[in-house]
Amino acid sequence: MKKQIYVIGHRNPDTDSVASAIGYAELKRALGVERVTAAMAGALNPQTTWLLGRLGMEAPLYLADVHPKVGDVLGRTAVSVSADQPLVNALQLFHHNGVRILPVLDAADCPVGVISLLKIAERSLKTGPDSLRQVKASLATLAACLEGEFLAGSADLEVETLHLFVGAMVEGSFNDKIARFAPESLIVVTGDRRSIQLNAIERGVRVLVVTGGLPVAPDIVELAATKGVALITTPLDTAATVSLARLSTPAGYLAETHFESVGVGEPLGRLREKLLHSGETAVLVLEEDGTLAGVATKSSLFQPLPYALILVDHNELSQSVPGAEDLEIIEVIDHHKLGNAHSTNPIPFITAPVGSTCTIVASLYQEHGVTPEPKIAALLLAGILSDTVILKSPTTTARDQAAVERLARIAGLEWEAFGAEIFAASGALSGYGSPERVVTSDFKLFSQGEARFGVGQVEVFGFSEFNAMKDELKAALQALREKESLELAGLMVTDIATESTMFMMEGGHAYLRFMGYPQPEPHIFEMKGVMSRKKQLVPHLIKVLGGR
């Protein structure tokens, strides 16, 4: 099975995250990797939205979560039996498919119950003369089971409790045997014994079965029709007829109507819970319309999942798309500090202290001797310029500078003008649509000891719009802090023109004295020369929360 691979950035995607996902997915395809798709774990911010429109490119696939679903582990078509089919059909399905339970379906293919091999055994292995001769069936399933044809009567669907006798003795002895049973509850099986046939019909038995494909006289057929006796002819011999008659009960009649089920789109954990704690050996999996999708057993939980992840621009599961912890992560490409979870197998883990993940992706194109298309080169260029603030951020390295110059040549762009165009088009806070989007669009979570904190960042040209929105931004930041149960939540508003940041902070009041920056008003710090969350502010906050 070739897995679907998603190349995906962190939950609040910025331009570097989206561009590196698209760029690396394109490289993997160029190298012959099949079924690889760029994806994103959150909504695009205004800058990335503008950039993709500027380059005429589509946004990556949006994945709200990647929690494995029940349908991901259904590896085969379900074996089932119709409710109106005889029990012998169910036995044949058990024999040929090696299953432990059979879903019993109605005419719309919706489960009405399940039937187990144990249940059939209990029904078929009863002892005692009366139990052995008892048949619970409809005339329709009885005839189907016997490969029979109605010469008189019809294939009624109602299940009846009948008693089976073989007319293999003289008439007097036979009459004595059946005398204690109501005639309308009898099935009489015989060959071409005319006296038994006539006697059975005259007594008004429910069913007369003539075996061996032997001819039946026209007057017998006419009499049966007149007396209301169902007359069936079967090609089977008497022994086979008797055995199969007891297996003519409709499957739906023996079905257990209580069964565990789960929707095909429900989380895999829900199936695991039912299989491990319900005591059932199998769970029916249903489509949205209630029809049967498959049968899941404990072995289903060990089936390989059909998709895997390549993480870009992050390596911590707390920042990954929800559900990433349940999937195989086959590669990581990042430029942040390490905080990754353990992997079960060795994987390519590429990290470097550079200003942008797109710088690493661009270097991988070089290593593999692949020249990106001009549009992809422009996208990777934009990712570097965005994350390094047009190479002004202290995170900028010589590798970033070299990558920018190389990508700019391929894309046919002047990088400084392109960078200014990017930030000019996306530097307005109003472009985010709401204070909540300003705060959350590039918000990342961190920890220091037991303290969890989060910091978002937006770039602007001048602080006038920020000053006008301070109250709304403060309220949104406080709401986010409460929602995520954070020690503190902060927003960096970075002015590209002056290369400085206004840092709004909610919470962490016990640590204010350690901040070390001017505080022009409550909750706001003025940080001249601070442009990098990763290299400047977050390391500082870790020290502050550590009381240093």
XYZ file of C-alpha atoms in Angstrom:
548
model
C 0.000 0.000 0.000
C 1.417 3.370 -1.043
C 0.534 5.906 1.602
C -0.796 9.364 0.975
C 1.868 11.756 2.283
C 0.945 15.218 3.525
C 3.642 17.886 3.794
C 2.264 20.199 6.457
C 3.315 23.141 8.616
C 2.185 24.246 12.063
C -1.340 25.057 13.247
C -1.208 28.808 12.641
C 0.521 28.850 9.267
C 2.654 31.787 8.237
C 4.182 32.345 4.821
C 7.331 30.326 5.584
C 5.224 27.377 6.763
C 2.965 27.366 3.690
C 5.727 28.087 1.174
C 8.007 25.358 2.528
C 5.134 22.829 2.438
C 4.286 23.641 -1.185
C 7.935 23.818 -2.215
C 8.962 20.560 -0.574
C 5.928 18.664 -1.875
C 6.843 19.857 -5.377
C 10.427 18.630 -4.894
C 9.272 15.211 -3.686
C 7.092 14.834 -6.771
C 9.986 15.870 -8.997
C 12.040 13.108 -7.356
C 9.403 10.517 -8.238
C 7.561 10.245 -4.923
C 3.905 9.431 -5.564
C 0.853 10.625 -3.639
C 2.455 13.596 -1.898
C 0.341 16.672 -1.201
C 1.022 20.042 0.403
C -1.341 20.773 3.283
C -1.975 23.386 5.944
C -3.297 23.054 9.486
C -5.046 26.415 9.749
C -6.403 29.365 7.819
C -4.070 31.495 5.710
C -3.041 34.856 7.087
C -3.469 37.987 4.930
C 0.168 37.993 3.815
C 0.117 34.414 2.532
C -3.308 34.901 0.963
C -2.001 37.931 -0.938
C 1.200 36.121 -1.947
C -0.549 33.077 -3.438
C -2.848 35.376 -5.365
C 0.153 37.391 -6.570
C 1.835 34.206 -7.861
C -1.365 32.647 -9.214
C -1.075 29.602 -6.949
C -3.711 27.637 -5.069
C -3.692 27.278 -1.298
C -2.594 23.900 0.098
C -5.167 21.349 1.183
C -6.699 22.370 4.519
C -6.668 19.630 7.154
C -8.557 20.531 10.324
C -7.226 17.336 11.893
C -5.600 14.073 10.892
C -7.035 11.866 13.618
C -7.277 8.367 12.115
C -10.836 7.439 11.231
C -12.511 4.067 11.484
C -12.720 3.853 7.693
C -8.923 4.012 7.492
C -8.544 0.482 8.889
C -11.293 -1.279 6.929
C -9.247 -3.380 4.564
C -11.822 -5.570 2.850
C -15.426 -5.802 1.708
C -17.746 -7.024 4.443
C -19.213 -10.508 4.184
C -22.913 -10.340 5.031
C -26.157 -12.223 4.622
C -29.639 -10.953 3.792
C -32.251 -11.310 6.503
C -34.508 -13.346 4.208
C -31.828 -15.834 3.141
C -31.887 -19.348 4.688
C -29.457 -20.324 7.386
C -27.619 -22.663 5.025
C -26.439 -19.636 3.056
C -24.972 -18.179 6.239
C -23.163 -21.444 6.942
C -21.665 -21.419 3.465
C -20.426 -17.854 4.002
C -18.836 -18.820 7.325
C -17.148 -21.809 5.685
C -15.760 -19.975 2.655
C -14.674 -16.728 4.323
C -13.396 -17.707 7.757
C -15.363 -14.974 9.540
C -16.672 -15.135 13.097
C -19.869 -13.136 12.747
C -22.102 -12.212 9.863
C -24.017 -8.943 9.681
C -27.630 -9.578 8.728
C -28.946 -6.934 6.329
C -32.387 -5.738 5.361
C -33.469 -4.919 1.820
C -31.766 -1.500 2.065
C -28.413 -3.077 3.088
C -28.747 -1.737 6.631
C -27.819 -4.110 9.493
C -30.717 -5.483 11.504
C -28.558 -7.790 13.580
C -25.617 -10.162 13.600
C -25.433 -13.925 13.559
C -22.569 -15.994 14.921
C -21.418 -19.511 14.148
C -22.069 -20.359 17.809
C -25.693 -19.279 17.440
C -26.153 -21.548 14.418
C -24.551 -24.433 16.285
C -26.864 -23.932 19.238
C -29.838 -23.977 16.902
C -28.709 -26.983 14.858
C -27.364 -29.272 17.559
C -30.423 -29.506 19.790
C -31.223 -33.092 20.792
C -34.480 -34.893 21.545
C -37.055 -36.136 19.009
C -39.226 -33.036 19.095
C -36.250 -30.668 18.851
C -34.706 -32.602 15.988
C -37.890 -32.510 13.940
C -38.665 -28.817 14.615
C -38.233 -26.437 11.674
C -38.633 -22.667 11.979
C -38.858 -21.307 8.492
C -40.954 -19.515 5.953
C -42.181 -21.428 2.947
C -40.015 -19.148 0.811
C -36.776 -20.017 2.636
C -37.736 -23.686 2.862
C -38.184 -23.930 -0.901
C -35.001 -21.926 -1.549
C -33.009 -24.143 0.775
C -34.323 -27.296 -0.918
C -33.853 -25.916 -4.436
C -37.542 -26.654 -4.676
C -40.408 -25.638 -6.920
C -43.986 -25.008 -5.810
C -46.514 -27.234 -7.589
C -49.242 -25.885 -5.283
C -49.257 -23.054 -2.782
C -46.889 -20.091 -2.762
C -43.661 -18.813 -1.213
C -45.046 -17.176 1.936
C -42.530 -15.048 3.843
C -43.931 -15.439 7.353
C -41.779 -17.576 9.644
C -43.676 -20.591 11.032
C -42.842 -23.275 13.594
C -43.287 -26.599 11.815
C -42.638 -30.273 12.609
C -40.929 -32.455 10.063
C -41.848 -36.103 9.398
C -40.587 -38.531 6.782
C -43.248 -40.674 5.168
C -41.159 -43.816 4.870
C -43.520 -46.326 6.509
C -46.911 -47.814 5.823
C -49.887 -45.524 6.049
C -51.203 -46.789 9.382
C -47.901 -46.498 11.193
C -47.355 -43.059 9.694
C -50.748 -41.839 10.890
C -49.947 -42.979 14.411
C -46.679 -40.991 14.345
C -48.258 -37.702 13.342
C -51.519 -38.031 15.264
C -50.468 -35.852 18.220
C -49.498 -32.875 16.043
C -51.827 -30.324 14.488
C -51.857 -31.051 10.742
C -51.294 -27.373 9.846
C -47.916 -27.539 11.657
C -46.552 -30.482 9.669
C -43.983 -30.854 6.940
C -44.207 -34.283 5.361
C -41.251 -35.432 3.291
C -41.737 -38.443 1.045
C -40.802 -39.894 -2.314
C -43.180 -41.280 -4.899
C -45.363 -42.993 -2.254
C -48.826 -42.092 -3.522
C -50.638 -43.351 -0.408
C -48.541 -41.136 1.881
C -48.986 -38.159 -0.461
C -52.792 -38.593 -0.487
C -52.983 -39.171 3.255
C -50.920 -36.077 4.028
C -53.027 -33.883 1.768
C -56.309 -35.261 3.095
C -55.163 -34.523 6.647
C -54.384 -30.910 5.577
C -50.664 -30.765 6.390
C -48.905 -27.431 5.901
C -46.282 -28.661 3.447
C -45.770 -31.813 1.418
C -42.288 -32.226 -0.047
C -41.734 -34.815 -2.774
C -38.024 -35.682 -3.056
C -35.711 -36.974 -5.752
C -37.247 -34.917 -8.533
C -39.838 -37.664 -8.906
C -42.988 -36.910 -10.904
C -46.154 -35.983 -9.036
C -49.502 -37.083 -10.447
C -51.762 -34.267 -11.696
C -54.593 -35.329 -9.405
C -52.252 -35.051 -6.392
C -51.292 -31.520 -7.448
C -54.953 -30.584 -7.948
C -55.962 -32.028 -4.578
C -53.157 -30.173 -2.782
C -54.291 -26.903 -4.332
C -57.893 -27.610 -3.322
C -56.945 -28.474 0.284
C -54.567 -25.485 0.664
C -51.500 -27.708 1.075
C -48.183 -26.306 -0.151
C -46.688 -28.900 -2.480
C -42.968 -28.637 -3.208
C -40.899 -30.826 -5.477
C -37.123 -30.976 -4.872
C -34.303 -32.677 -6.789
C -32.641 -33.598 -3.475
C -32.948 -37.053 -1.933
C -34.782 -37.553 1.332
C -31.690 -37.480 3.575
C -30.442 -34.188 2.104
C -33.936 -32.724 2.240
C -34.299 -33.470 5.938
C -30.860 -32.032 6.770
C -31.340 -28.863 4.758
C -34.905 -28.278 5.940
C -33.564 -27.724 9.431
C -31.246 -25.059 7.988
C -34.015 -23.190 6.199
C -34.668 -20.721 9.032
C -34.287 -17.160 7.684
C -31.037 -15.609 8.912
C -32.914 -12.598 10.208
C -34.943 -14.844 12.537
C -31.822 -15.979 14.433
C -30.004 -12.619 14.304
C -29.006 -10.933 17.553
C -30.591 -7.504 17.297
C -28.202 -5.990 19.841
C -24.837 -5.254 18.256
C -22.070 -2.670 18.542
C -21.672 -0.242 15.668
C -19.583 2.796 14.812
C -19.625 5.285 11.954
C -17.030 5.015 9.211
C -16.022 8.645 9.807
C -15.702 8.415 13.591
C -12.265 8.569 15.277
C -10.361 5.306 15.433
C -10.206 5.708 19.202
C -13.968 5.219 19.350
C -13.613 1.835 17.644
C -10.745 0.905 19.952
C -12.896 1.719 22.963
C -15.775 -0.458 21.736
C -13.561 -3.423 20.859
C -11.596 -3.360 24.094
C -14.358 -2.549 26.563
C -17.670 -3.758 25.142
C -16.856 -7.458 25.263
C -17.789 -7.804 21.574
C -15.408 -9.557 19.202
C -16.482 -7.441 16.237
C -18.056 -4.061 15.580
C -20.166 -3.186 12.545
C -18.968 -0.098 10.686
C -21.716 1.983 9.098
C -21.775 4.486 6.292
C -23.430 7.848 6.889
C -26.702 6.535 5.442
C -26.738 3.570 7.844
C -25.698 0.937 5.311
C -22.936 -1.502 6.125
C -19.392 -0.366 5.319
C -17.506 -3.240 6.913
C -16.800 -5.313 10.000
C -13.954 -4.355 12.332
C -12.236 -6.705 14.767
C -9.295 -6.264 17.117
C -6.953 -7.103 14.251
C -8.277 -3.984 12.499
C -6.549 -1.880 15.145
C -3.188 -3.139 13.876
C -3.801 -2.275 10.240
C -1.338 0.306 8.845
C -2.855 3.734 8.365
C -3.038 4.883 4.738
C -1.342 8.239 5.202
C 1.749 9.776 6.805
C 3.144 13.243 7.541
C 6.185 15.297 6.688
C 6.441 18.174 9.164
C 7.874 21.468 7.963
C 8.627 24.646 9.937
C 8.004 22.902 13.268
C 8.870 19.705 15.080
C 6.780 19.860 18.268
C 3.520 17.935 18.319
C 1.903 20.689 20.366
C 2.190 22.874 17.255
C 1.209 20.172 14.769
C -2.135 19.515 13.177
C -4.393 17.736 15.710
C -3.983 13.978 15.436
C -0.367 14.084 14.260
C 0.649 12.074 17.329
C -1.349 9.111 15.973
C 0.307 9.052 12.540
C 3.667 8.041 11.173
C 5.902 11.074 10.757
C 8.403 10.193 8.043
C 10.424 13.429 7.789
C 10.953 16.723 9.614
C 12.384 19.901 8.099
C 12.665 22.802 10.514
C 14.721 25.734 11.748
C 13.412 25.972 15.323
C 14.590 24.526 18.622
C 14.078 20.817 19.178
C 11.011 19.676 21.070
C 9.978 16.671 19.037
C 8.420 13.427 20.257
C 10.153 10.090 19.870
C 9.766 8.252 16.554
C 9.440 4.491 16.224
C 11.831 4.347 13.272
C 14.821 6.421 12.152
C 13.684 9.288 9.930
C 15.308 12.142 8.008
C 15.354 15.045 10.465
C 16.795 18.114 8.797
C 17.282 21.200 10.911
C 19.611 24.176 10.687
C 20.019 27.495 12.526
C 18.815 29.601 9.606
C 16.169 32.292 9.314
C 13.597 30.302 7.345
C 12.567 26.735 6.608
C 12.363 27.775 2.956
C 16.133 28.255 3.049
C 16.540 24.569 3.924
C 14.048 23.504 1.247
C 15.902 25.603 -1.343
C 19.169 23.888 -0.365
C 17.510 20.479 -0.835
C 16.638 21.434 -4.404
C 20.340 22.141 -4.921
C 21.463 18.884 -3.307
C 19.215 16.866 -5.620
C 20.177 18.832 -8.714
C 16.616 20.079 -9.267
C 15.938 23.646 -10.376
C 12.595 24.875 -9.074
C 10.147 26.418 -11.506
C 10.199 30.237 -11.388
C 6.861 30.295 -9.542
C 8.124 27.879 -6.858
C 11.368 29.833 -6.610
C 9.368 33.026 -6.037
C 7.302 31.282 -3.352
C 10.386 30.012 -1.502
C 11.948 33.456 -1.845
C 8.862 35.014 -0.269
C 9.022 32.545 2.627
C 12.593 33.563 3.429
C 11.902 37.286 3.058
C 8.844 36.999 5.281
C 10.495 35.048 8.096
C 13.675 37.162 8.077
C 11.767 40.449 7.577
C 13.567 41.112 4.277
C 16.848 39.821 5.787
C 16.696 42.370 8.641
C 15.927 39.881 11.430
C 18.786 38.767 13.698
C 17.933 35.212 12.662
C 19.268 35.951 9.165
C 22.344 33.946 8.153
C 24.680 33.857 5.194
C 22.771 30.790 3.960
C 19.565 32.815 3.897
C 21.286 35.601 1.974
C 22.719 33.172 -0.575
C 19.383 31.401 -0.987
C 17.592 34.718 -1.542
C 20.003 35.768 -4.266
C 19.832 32.391 -6.020
C 16.038 32.131 -5.864
C 15.612 35.725 -7.025
C 17.646 34.960 -10.157
C 15.529 31.886 -10.946
C 12.281 33.770 -10.300
C 13.408 36.849 -12.241
C 12.693 39.165 -9.287
C 14.565 41.929 -7.487
C 14.379 40.589 -3.943
C 14.375 43.864 -2.001
C 11.516 45.280 -4.069
C 9.656 41.971 -3.829
C 10.074 41.935 -0.059
C 8.797 45.495 0.260
C 5.831 44.562 -1.929
C 5.012 41.597 0.309
C 4.975 43.591 3.525
C 3.298 46.631 2.008
C 0.419 44.455 0.824
C -0.042 42.724 4.176
C 1.065 45.233 6.793
C -2.427 46.426 7.793
C -3.987 44.883 10.878
C -7.423 45.521 9.408
C -6.606 42.947 6.724
C -6.934 40.182 9.321
C -10.660 40.792 9.646
C -10.903 40.720 13.451
C -8.780 41.227 16.589
C -9.004 37.473 17.217
C -7.424 36.722 13.840
C -4.639 39.242 14.507
C -3.799 37.480 17.754
C -4.116 33.875 16.535
C -2.892 34.012 12.934
C 0.724 33.209 13.875
C 0.396 32.158 17.508
C 2.776 29.502 18.847
C 2.906 27.692 22.164
C 6.023 27.206 24.292
C 6.896 25.977 27.767
C 9.328 26.674 30.565
C 9.203 23.987 33.201
C 5.535 23.576 34.075
C 4.642 27.027 32.746
C 3.045 27.192 29.279
C 3.017 30.415 27.317
C 2.208 31.555 23.815
C 3.363 34.342 21.532
C 1.881 35.618 18.289
C 3.510 37.997 15.842
C 2.358 40.374 13.116
C 4.380 42.787 11.005
C 3.180 46.340 10.333
C 4.312 49.629 8.858
C 3.979 52.011 11.804
C 2.066 51.589 15.073
C -0.888 53.913 14.441
C -3.318 51.102 13.619
C -2.093 49.095 16.605
C -2.646 52.036 18.940
C -6.215 52.364 17.693
C -6.933 48.655 18.268
C -5.182 48.121 21.607
C -8.290 47.509 23.679
C -9.769 44.985 21.236
C -6.434 43.195 20.889
C -6.018 43.058 24.666
C -9.442 41.456 25.089
C -8.738 38.902 22.352
C -5.371 38.065 23.891
C -6.899 37.562 27.322
C -9.600 35.289 25.884
C -6.937 33.205 24.121
C -4.908 32.933 27.326
C -7.932 31.612 29.219
C -8.872 29.201 26.445
C -5.379 27.662 26.307
C -4.781 27.860 30.113
C -1.522 29.763 29.654
C 0.709 31.444 32.212
C 0.962 34.321 29.786
C -0.060 35.161 26.250
C 1.683 37.784 24.174
C 1.459 39.527 20.812
C 4.488 40.963 19.022
C 3.570 43.873 16.749
C 6.755 44.436 14.764
C 7.288 47.627 12.760
C 9.419 46.824 9.737
C 10.280 50.472 9.098
C 11.744 51.168 12.556
C 12.845 47.574 13.258
C 11.185 47.590 16.666
C 8.348 45.760 18.428
C 5.512 46.649 20.746
C 4.850 43.573 22.880
C 1.402 43.229 24.410
C 1.276 40.730 27.261
C -1.598 39.246 29.247
C -0.826 37.287 32.434
C 2.571 36.611 33.967
C 2.213 39.511 36.416
C 4.649 37.903 38.857
C 7.388 38.147 36.240
C 6.918 41.741 35.087
C 9.921 42.983 37.075
C 12.180 40.638 35.107
C 11.157 41.873 31.642
C 13.815 44.569 31.418
C 12.099 46.664 28.727
C 10.366 50.056 28.957
C 6.647 49.782 29.741
C 4.894 52.853 28.293
C 1.538 51.567 29.621
C 0.164 48.483 31.414
C 0.424 45.230 29.455
C 2.677 46.747 26.751
C 6.459 46.726 26.436
C 8.502 48.740 23.948
C 11.283 46.584 22.462
C 13.551 48.525 20.132
C 15.666 46.333 17.881
C 13.607 43.225 18.637
C 12.248 41.594 15.492
C 12.610 37.853 16.026
C 10.264 35.800 18.158
C 12.444 32.717 17.879
C 15.863 34.207 18.524
C 15.113 37.243 20.680
C 11.771 37.258 22.483
C 11.075 33.592 23.271
C 14.561 32.919 24.757
C 14.100 36.066 26.838
C 10.663 34.967 28.084
C 12.048 31.532 29.007
C 14.624 33.264 31.187
C 11.962 35.543 32.664
C 9.677 32.633 33.559
C 12.661 30.884 35.077
C 13.218 33.905 37.346
C 16.578 34.747 35.811
